[in-house]
Short mmCIF file of C-alpha atoms in Angstrom, two decimals:
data_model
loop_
_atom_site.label_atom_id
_atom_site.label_comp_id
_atom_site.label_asym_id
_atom_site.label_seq_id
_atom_site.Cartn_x
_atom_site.Cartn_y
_atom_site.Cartn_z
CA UNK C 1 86.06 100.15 110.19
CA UNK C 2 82.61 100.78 107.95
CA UNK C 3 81.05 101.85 111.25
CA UNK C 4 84.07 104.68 111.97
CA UNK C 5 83.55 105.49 107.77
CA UNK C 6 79.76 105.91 108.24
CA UNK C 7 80.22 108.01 111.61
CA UNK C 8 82.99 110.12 110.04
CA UNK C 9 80.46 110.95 106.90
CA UNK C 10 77.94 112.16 109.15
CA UNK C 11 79.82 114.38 111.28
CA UNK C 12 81.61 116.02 107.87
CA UNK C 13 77.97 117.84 107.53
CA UNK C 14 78.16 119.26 111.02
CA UNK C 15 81.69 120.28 110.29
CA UNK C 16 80.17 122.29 107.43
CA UNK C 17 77.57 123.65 109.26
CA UNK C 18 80.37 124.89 111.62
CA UNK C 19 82.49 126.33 109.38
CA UNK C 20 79.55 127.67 107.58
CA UNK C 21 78.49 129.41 111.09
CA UNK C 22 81.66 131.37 111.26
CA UNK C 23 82.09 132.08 108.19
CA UNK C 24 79.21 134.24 107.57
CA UNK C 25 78.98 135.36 111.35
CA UNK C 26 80.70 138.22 113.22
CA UNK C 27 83.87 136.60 113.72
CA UNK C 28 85.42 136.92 110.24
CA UNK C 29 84.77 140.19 110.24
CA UNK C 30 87.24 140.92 113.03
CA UNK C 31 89.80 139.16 111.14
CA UNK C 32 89.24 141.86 108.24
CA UNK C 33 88.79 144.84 110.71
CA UNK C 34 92.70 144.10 112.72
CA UNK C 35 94.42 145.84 109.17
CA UNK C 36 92.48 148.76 110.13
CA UNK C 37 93.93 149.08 113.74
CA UNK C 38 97.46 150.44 112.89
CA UNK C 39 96.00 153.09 110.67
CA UNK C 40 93.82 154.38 113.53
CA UNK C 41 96.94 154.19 115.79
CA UNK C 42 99.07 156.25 113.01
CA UNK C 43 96.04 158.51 112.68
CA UNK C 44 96.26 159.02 116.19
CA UNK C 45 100.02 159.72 116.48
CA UNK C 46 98.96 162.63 113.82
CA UNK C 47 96.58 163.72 116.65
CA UNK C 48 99.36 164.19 119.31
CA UNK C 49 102.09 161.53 119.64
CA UNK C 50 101.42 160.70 123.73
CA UNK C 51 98.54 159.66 122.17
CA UNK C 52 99.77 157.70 120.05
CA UNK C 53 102.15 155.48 122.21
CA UNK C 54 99.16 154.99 124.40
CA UNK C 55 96.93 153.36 121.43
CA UNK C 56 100.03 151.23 120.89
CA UNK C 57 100.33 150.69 124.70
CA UNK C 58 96.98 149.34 124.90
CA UNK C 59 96.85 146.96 121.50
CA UNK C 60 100.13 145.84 122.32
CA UNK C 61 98.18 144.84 126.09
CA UNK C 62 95.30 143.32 123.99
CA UNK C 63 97.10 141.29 121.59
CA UNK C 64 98.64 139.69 124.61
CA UNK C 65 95.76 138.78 126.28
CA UNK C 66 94.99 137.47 122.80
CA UNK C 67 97.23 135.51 122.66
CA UNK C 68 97.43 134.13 126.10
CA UNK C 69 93.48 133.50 125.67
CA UNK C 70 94.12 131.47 122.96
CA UNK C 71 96.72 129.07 124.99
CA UNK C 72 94.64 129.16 127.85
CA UNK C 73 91.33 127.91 126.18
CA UNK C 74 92.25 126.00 122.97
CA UNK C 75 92.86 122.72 124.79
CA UNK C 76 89.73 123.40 126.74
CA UNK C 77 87.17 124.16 123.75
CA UNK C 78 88.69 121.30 121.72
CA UNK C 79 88.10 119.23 124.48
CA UNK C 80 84.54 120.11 125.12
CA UNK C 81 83.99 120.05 121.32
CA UNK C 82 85.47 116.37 121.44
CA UNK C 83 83.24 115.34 124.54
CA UNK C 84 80.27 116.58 123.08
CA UNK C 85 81.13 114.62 119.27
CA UNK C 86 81.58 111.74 121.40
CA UNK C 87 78.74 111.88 123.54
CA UNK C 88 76.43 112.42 121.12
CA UNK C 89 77.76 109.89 118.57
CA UNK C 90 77.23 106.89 121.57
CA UNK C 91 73.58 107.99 122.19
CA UNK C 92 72.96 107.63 118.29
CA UNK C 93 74.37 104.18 117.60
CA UNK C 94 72.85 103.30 120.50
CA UNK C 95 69.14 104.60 119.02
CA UNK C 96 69.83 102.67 116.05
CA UNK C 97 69.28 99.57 117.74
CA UNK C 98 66.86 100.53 120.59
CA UNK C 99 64.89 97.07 119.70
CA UNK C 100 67.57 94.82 121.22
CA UNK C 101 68.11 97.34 123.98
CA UNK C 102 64.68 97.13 125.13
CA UNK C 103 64.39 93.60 124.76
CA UNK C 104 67.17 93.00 126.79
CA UNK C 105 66.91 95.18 129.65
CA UNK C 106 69.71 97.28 128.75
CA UNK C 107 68.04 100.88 128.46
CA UNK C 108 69.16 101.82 132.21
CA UNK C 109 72.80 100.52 131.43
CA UNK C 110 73.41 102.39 128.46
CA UNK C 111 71.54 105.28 129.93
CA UNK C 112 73.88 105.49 132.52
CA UNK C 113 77.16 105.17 130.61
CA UNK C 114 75.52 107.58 128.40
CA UNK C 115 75.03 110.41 131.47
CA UNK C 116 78.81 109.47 132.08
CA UNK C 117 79.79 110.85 128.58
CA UNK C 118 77.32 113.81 128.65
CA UNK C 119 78.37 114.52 132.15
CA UNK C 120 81.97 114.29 131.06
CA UNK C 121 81.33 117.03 128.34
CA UNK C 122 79.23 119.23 130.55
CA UNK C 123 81.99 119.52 133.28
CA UNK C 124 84.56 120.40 129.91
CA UNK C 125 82.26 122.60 128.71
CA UNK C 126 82.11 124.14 131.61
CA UNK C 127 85.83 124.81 132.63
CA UNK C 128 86.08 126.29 128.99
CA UNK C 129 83.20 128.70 129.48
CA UNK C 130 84.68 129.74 133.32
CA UNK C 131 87.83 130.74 130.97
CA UNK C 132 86.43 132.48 128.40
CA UNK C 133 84.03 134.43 130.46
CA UNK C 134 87.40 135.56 132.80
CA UNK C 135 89.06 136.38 129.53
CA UNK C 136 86.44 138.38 128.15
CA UNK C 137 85.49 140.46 131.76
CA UNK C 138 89.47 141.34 131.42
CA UNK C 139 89.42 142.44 128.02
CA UNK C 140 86.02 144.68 128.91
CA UNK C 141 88.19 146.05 131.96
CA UNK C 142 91.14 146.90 129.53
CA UNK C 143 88.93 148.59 127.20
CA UNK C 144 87.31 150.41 129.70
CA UNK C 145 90.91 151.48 130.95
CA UNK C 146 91.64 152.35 128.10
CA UNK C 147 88.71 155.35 127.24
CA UNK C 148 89.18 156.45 130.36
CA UNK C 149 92.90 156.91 130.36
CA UNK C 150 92.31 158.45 126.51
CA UNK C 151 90.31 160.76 127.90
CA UNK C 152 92.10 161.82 131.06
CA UNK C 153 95.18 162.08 128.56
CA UNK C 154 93.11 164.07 126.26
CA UNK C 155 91.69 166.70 128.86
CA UNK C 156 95.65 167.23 129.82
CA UNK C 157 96.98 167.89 126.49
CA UNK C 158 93.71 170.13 126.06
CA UNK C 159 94.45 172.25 129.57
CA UNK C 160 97.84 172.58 128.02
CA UNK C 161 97.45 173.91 124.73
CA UNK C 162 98.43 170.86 122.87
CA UNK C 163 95.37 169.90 121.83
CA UNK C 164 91.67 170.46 120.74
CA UNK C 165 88.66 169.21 122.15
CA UNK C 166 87.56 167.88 119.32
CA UNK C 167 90.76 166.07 118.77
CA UNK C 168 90.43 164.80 122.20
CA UNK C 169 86.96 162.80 121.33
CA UNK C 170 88.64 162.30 117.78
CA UNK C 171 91.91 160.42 119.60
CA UNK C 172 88.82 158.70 121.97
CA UNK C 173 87.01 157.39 119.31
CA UNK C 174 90.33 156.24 116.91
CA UNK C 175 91.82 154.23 119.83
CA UNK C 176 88.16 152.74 120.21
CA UNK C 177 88.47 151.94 117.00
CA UNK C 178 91.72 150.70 116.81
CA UNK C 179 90.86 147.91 119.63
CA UNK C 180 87.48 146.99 118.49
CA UNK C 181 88.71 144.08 116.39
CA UNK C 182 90.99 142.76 119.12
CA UNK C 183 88.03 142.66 121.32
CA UNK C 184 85.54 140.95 118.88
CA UNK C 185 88.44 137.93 118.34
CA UNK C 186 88.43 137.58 121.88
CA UNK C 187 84.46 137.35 122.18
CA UNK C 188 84.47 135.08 119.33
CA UNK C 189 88.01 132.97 119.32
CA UNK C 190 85.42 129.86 120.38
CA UNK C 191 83.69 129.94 117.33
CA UNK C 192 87.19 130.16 115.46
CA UNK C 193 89.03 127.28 117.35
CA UNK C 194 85.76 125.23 116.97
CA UNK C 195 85.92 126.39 113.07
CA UNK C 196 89.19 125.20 112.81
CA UNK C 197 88.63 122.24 114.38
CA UNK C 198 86.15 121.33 111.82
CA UNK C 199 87.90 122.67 109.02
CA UNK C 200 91.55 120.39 110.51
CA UNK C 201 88.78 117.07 110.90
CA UNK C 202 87.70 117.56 107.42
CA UNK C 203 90.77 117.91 105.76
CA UNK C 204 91.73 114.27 107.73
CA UNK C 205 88.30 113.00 106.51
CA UNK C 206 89.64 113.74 102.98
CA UNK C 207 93.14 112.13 103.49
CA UNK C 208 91.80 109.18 104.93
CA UNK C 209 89.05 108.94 102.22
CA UNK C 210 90.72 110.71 99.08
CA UNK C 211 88.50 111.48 96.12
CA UNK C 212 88.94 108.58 93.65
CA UNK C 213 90.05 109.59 90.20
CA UNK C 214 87.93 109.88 87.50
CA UNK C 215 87.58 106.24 86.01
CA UNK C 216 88.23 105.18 82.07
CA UNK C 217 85.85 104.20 79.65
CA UNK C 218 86.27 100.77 79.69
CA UNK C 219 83.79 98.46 77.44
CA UNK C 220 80.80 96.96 79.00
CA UNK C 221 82.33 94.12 81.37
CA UNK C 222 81.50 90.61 80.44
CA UNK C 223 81.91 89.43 83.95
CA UNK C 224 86.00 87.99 84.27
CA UNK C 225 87.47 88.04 87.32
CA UNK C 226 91.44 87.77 87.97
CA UNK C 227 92.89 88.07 92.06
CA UNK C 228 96.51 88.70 91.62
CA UNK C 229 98.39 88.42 94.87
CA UNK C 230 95.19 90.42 96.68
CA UNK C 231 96.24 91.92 100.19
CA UNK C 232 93.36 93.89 102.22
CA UNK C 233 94.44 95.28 105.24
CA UNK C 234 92.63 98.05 107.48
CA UNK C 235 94.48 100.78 109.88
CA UNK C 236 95.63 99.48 113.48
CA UNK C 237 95.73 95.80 112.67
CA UNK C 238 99.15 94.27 112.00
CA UNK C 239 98.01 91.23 110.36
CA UNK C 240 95.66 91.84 106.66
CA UNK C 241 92.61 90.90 106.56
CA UNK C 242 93.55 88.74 103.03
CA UNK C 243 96.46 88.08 102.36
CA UNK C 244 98.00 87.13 98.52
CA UNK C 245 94.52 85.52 97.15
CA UNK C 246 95.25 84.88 93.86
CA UNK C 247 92.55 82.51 91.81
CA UNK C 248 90.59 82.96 88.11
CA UNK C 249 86.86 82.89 87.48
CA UNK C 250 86.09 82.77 83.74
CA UNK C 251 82.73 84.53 82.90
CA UNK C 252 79.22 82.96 84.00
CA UNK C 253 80.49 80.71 86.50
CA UNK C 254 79.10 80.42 90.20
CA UNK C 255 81.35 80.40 92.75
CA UNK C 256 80.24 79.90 96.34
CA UNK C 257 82.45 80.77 99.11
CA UNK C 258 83.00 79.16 102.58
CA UNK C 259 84.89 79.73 105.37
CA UNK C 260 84.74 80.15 109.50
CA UNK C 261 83.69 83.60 110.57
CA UNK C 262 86.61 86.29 110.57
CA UNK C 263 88.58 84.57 107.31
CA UNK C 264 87.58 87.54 105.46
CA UNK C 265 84.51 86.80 103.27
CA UNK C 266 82.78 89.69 103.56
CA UNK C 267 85.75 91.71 102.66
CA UNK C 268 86.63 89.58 99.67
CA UNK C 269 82.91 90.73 98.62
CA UNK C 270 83.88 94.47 99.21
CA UNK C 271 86.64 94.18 97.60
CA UNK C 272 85.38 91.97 94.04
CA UNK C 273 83.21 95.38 93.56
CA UNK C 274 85.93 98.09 94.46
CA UNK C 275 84.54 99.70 97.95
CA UNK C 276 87.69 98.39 100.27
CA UNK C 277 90.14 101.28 99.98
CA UNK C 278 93.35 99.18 101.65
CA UNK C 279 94.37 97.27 98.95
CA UNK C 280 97.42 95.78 97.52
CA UNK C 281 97.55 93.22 94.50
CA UNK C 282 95.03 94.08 92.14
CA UNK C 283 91.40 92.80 91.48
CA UNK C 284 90.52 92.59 87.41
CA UNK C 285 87.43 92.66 85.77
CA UNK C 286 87.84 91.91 82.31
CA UNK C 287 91.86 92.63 82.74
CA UNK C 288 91.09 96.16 83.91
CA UNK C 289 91.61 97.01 87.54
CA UNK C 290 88.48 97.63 89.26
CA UNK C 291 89.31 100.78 90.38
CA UNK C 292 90.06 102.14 86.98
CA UNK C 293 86.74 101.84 85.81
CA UNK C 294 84.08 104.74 85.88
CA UNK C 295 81.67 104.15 89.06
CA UNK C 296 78.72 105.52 87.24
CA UNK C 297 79.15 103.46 84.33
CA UNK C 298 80.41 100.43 86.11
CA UNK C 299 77.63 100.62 88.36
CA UNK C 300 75.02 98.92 86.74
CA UNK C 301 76.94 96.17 85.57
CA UNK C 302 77.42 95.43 89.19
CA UNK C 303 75.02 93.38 91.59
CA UNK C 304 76.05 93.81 95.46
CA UNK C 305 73.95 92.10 98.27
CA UNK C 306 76.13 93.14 101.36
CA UNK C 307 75.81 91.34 104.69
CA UNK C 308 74.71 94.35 106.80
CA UNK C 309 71.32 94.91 104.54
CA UNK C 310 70.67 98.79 103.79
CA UNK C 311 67.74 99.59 102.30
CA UNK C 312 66.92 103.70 101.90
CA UNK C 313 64.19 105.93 102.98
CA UNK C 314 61.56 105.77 99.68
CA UNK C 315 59.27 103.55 97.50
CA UNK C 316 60.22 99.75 96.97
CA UNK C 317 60.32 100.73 93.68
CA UNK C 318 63.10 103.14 94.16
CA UNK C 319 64.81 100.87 95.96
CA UNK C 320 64.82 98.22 93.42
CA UNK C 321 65.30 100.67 90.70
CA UNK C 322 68.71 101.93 93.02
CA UNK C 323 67.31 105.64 92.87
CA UNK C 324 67.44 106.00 89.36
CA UNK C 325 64.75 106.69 87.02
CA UNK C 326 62.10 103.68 87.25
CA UNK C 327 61.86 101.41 84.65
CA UNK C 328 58.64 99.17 85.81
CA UNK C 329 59.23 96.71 83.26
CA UNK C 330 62.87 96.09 85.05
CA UNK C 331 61.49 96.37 88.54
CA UNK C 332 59.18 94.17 87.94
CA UNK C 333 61.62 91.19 85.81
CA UNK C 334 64.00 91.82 89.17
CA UNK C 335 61.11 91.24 91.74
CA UNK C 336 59.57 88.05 89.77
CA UNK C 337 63.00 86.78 89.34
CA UNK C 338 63.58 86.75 93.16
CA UNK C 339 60.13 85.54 93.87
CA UNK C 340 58.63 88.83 95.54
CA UNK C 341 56.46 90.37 92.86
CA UNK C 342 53.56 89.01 94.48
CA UNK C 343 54.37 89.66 97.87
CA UNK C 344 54.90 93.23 97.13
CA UNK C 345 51.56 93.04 94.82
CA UNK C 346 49.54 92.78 98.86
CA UNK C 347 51.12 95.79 100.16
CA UNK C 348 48.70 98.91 100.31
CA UNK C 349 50.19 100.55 97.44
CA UNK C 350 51.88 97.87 95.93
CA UNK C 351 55.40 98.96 94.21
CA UNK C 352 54.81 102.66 95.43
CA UNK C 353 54.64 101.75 98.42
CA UNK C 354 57.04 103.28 101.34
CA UNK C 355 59.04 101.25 103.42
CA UNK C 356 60.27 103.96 105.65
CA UNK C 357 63.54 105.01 107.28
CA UNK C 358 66.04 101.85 106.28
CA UNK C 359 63.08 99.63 105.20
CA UNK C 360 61.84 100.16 108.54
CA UNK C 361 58.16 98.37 107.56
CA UNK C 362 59.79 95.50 106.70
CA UNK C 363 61.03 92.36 108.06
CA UNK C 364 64.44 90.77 107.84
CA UNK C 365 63.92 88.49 105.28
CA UNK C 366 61.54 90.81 102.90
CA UNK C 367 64.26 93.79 103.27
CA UNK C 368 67.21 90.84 101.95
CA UNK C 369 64.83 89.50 99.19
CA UNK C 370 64.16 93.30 98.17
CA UNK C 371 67.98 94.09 98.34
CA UNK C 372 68.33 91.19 96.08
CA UNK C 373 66.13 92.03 94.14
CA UNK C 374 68.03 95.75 93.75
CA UNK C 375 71.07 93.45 93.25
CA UNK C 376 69.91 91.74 90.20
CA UNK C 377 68.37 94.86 88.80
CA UNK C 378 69.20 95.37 84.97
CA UNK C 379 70.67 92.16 84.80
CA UNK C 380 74.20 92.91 85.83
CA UNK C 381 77.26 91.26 84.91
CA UNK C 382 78.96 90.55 87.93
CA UNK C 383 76.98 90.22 91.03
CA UNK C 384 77.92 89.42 94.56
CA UNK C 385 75.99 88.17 96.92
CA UNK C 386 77.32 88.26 100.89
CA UNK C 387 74.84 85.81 103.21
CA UNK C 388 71.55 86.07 100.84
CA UNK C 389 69.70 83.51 102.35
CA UNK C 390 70.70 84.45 105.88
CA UNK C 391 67.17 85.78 106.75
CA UNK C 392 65.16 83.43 104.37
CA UNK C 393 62.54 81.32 104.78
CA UNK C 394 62.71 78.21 102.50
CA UNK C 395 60.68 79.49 99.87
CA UNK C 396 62.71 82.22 99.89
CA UNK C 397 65.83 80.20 99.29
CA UNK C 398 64.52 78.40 96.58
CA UNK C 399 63.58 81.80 94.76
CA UNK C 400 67.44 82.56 95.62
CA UNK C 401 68.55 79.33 94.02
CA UNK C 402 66.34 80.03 91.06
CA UNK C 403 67.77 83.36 90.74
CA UNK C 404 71.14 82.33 90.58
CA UNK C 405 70.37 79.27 88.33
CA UNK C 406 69.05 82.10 85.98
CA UNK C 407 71.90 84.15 86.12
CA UNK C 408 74.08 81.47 85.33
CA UNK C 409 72.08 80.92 82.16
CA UNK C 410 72.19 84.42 80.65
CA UNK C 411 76.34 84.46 81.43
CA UNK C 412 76.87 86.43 84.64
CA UNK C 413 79.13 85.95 87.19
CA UNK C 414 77.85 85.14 90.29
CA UNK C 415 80.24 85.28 93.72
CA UNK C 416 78.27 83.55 96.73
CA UNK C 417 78.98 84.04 100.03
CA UNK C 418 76.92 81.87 102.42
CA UNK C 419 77.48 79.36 105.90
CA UNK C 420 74.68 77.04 104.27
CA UNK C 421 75.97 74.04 102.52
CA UNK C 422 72.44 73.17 101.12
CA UNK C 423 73.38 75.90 98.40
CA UNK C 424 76.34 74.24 97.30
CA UNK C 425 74.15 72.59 94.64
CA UNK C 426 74.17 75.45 92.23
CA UNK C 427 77.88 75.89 92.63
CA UNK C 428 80.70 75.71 89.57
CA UNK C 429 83.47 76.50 91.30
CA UNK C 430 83.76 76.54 95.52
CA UNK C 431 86.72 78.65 97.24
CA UNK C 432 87.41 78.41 100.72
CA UNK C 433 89.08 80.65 102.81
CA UNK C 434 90.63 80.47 106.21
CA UNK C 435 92.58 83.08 108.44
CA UNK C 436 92.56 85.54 105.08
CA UNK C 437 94.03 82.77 102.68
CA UNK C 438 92.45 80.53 100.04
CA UNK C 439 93.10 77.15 101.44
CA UNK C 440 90.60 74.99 98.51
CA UNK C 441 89.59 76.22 95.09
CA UNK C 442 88.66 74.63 92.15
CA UNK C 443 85.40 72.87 90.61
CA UNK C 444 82.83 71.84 92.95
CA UNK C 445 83.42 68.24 93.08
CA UNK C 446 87.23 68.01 93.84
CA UNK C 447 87.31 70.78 96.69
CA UNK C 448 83.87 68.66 98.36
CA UNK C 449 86.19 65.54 97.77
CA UNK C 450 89.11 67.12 99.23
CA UNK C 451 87.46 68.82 102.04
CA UNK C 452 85.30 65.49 103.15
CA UNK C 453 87.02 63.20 105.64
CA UNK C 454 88.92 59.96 105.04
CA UNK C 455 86.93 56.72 104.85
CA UNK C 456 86.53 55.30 108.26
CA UNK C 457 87.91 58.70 110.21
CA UNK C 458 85.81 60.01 113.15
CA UNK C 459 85.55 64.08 113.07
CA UNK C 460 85.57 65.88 115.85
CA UNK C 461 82.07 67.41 116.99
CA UNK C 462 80.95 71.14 116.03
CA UNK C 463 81.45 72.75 118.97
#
């Protein structure tokens, strides 16, 4: 679901571009120019009315071929357009993890299915182009029809008395005219469908993704959290991904999560800070809904470590800092408090230094500690942490344990999402989810005593 989100975002900007394209190229300006033809055909009629009916003859033969081009190749150039989105959208997901790909052996199998999409949109592209180029050599035979018919019509009335010679090249040049637009939205009804295309996947973009209202000015947070009867469900899947969670975490409490893969931690997480647009129930912070609050204000009470790590293209300052103006006495009290200040003190350039396209420089476990770091940045109120010591070492982990020992001390409210039971030390409260429902939640001790087997039981192996 993120994945289609992200994609979806990324094309919107060549949708622009498209639009953008048109809208300042030559094919708008046929749009304007077709109010002109009928007062070049009833200037034309003035000339000498034979010559008249045959200007209307020949638009009326030119909007059909208009309009028959436009059945004939719509399905075609959407097509293409649609082959060529999709081919070029598999060859870039497929870049972003070329590591794996070479690792494995699997460059010449995803190069293949890849020629299988890009042949796919070559052969669309060109059936639509075979069209269009038929449609436009018969409008370029009509037109040339017509000026010589025009003038052959002309010459006639002018042997017979009806009619001028200059009103002959007048009546030649007024039907040219007349047709001119008709024959530019021909030449250019690609670049319109392909506009409108854009212009019909934006406005979906926008549906699926409206613009959230502007939030209220709540107080700052002090960090309570309320689930009443939480559902989170995405499009195409009948079952939700949560269903009813409903559970209370006072203020500067720890609560570490646990669960099997697929019971819906991570969206839980997405959904404590207000990013999961499928809701139903309601998730409080301080008894205000979460998605009543202003973003830019409620952002820096909020810490978020996601799962899927994403650090940006800049300094690790910036990063830690989230892009804002740097405060290096609040970069630095995030770094030492996650136990990286001195790591980042034997890079070449220390804070300032650049860690390249999605922290690129970086390994796995220095770009988490850095997110964290970015997390706990300004000492938020609320922070949520999805798998932080997933990629950690074990000094790492105990920096993460001392972190969140810290935060518990100052009053925040900490949310921990993590497979490792070794954390479960630093834990208040411990919820535990299963198939989207909270099956255990309570204080630390009682859900450990209710989730450890009976005296003298034998469990079945992992596995």
């Amino acid at each position: 679901y993120l994945h289609n989100a992200r994609q979806n975002t990324a094309d919107a900007f060549s949708n622009l571009v498209v639009i953008r394209q048109f809208l300042t190229g030559a094919g708008i300006i046929a749009f304007y120019d077709v109010p002109w033809t009928p007062i070049y055909i009833a200037v034309t009629f003035l000339l000498h009315p034979y010559l008249g009916l045959l200007s209307v003859f020949f638009a009326c033969i030119q909007l059909l071929v208009t309009y028959f081009a436009n059945r004939a190749s719509v399905k075609g150039i959407e097509g293409g357009a649609d082959a060529v989105l999709n081919s070029n959208a598999f060859v870039q997901s497929k870049l972003r993890n070329i590591e794996p790909l070479h690792a494995m052996g699997m460059v010449k199998h995803m190069r293949d299915r890849w020629i299988g999409h890009h042949e796919t949109s070559i052969e669309r592209d060109e059936v639509s182009q075979e069209k269009q180029h038929r449609q436009q050599a018969l409008a370029k035979f009509i037109r040339y029809c017509m000026q010589s018919l025009t003038l052959g019509a002309g010459a006639l009335l002018v042997i017979d008395g009806r009619l001028s010679p200059g009103g002959m090249i007048a009546a030649n040049v007024l039907m040219a005219r007349a047709l001119q637009p008709l024959d530019l939205i021909i030449a250019t009804w690609p670049q319109f469908v392909q506009a409108r295309m854009a212009f019909n996947r934006l406005e979906q973009l926008l549906a699926d993704y409206p613009e959230r209202q502007q939030g209220a000015d709540h107080p700052a947070p002090d960090g309570d959290i309320v689930l009443d009867a939480l559902t989170a469900t995405v499009p195409g899947r009948e079952t939700p991904i949560l269903h009813g969670l409903s559970a209370t975490v006072p203020s500067g409490r720890v609560v570490v999560v646990l669960g099997p893969s697929g019971s819906g931690k991570s969206t839980l997480a997405r959904c404590l800070v207000g990013i999961w647009p499928y809701v139903e129930g309601r998730v409080l912070l301080d008894g205000h809904p979460v998605e009543s609050w202003d973003r830019m204000k409620l952002g820096p009470h909020i810490g978020y470590l996601p799962q899927d790590v994403e650090l940006f293209e800049g300094s690790i300052a910036d990063n830690i800092a989230r892009f804002a103006a740097v405060d290096s006495e609040k970069v630095i009290d995030a770094a030492r408090r996650t136990g990286i200040h001195e790591m980042i003190l034997r890079f070449p350039k220390g804070y300032d230094t650049e860690i390249g396209e999605a922290g690129g420089m970086l390994s796995g476990g220095q770009r988490q500690r850095i997110a964290l770091a970015r997390a706990l940045y300004g000492n938020p109120e609320l922070v949520v942490l999805d798998e932080p010591n997933a990629n950690l070492d074990e000094a790492g982990e105990r920096s993460l344990i001392d972190a969140v020992t810290d935060l518990r001390a100052k009053g925040k409210t900490v949310l921990l999402i993590t497979h490792r039971l070794n954390i479960l030390g630093i834990a208040d409260l411990v919820m535990v989810l299963s198939k989207g429902t909270i099956t255990h939640f309570g204080l630390r001790d009682k859900v450990l005593a209710a989730l450890r087997p009976p005296a003298g039981s034998v469990s079945a192996p992992a596995g």
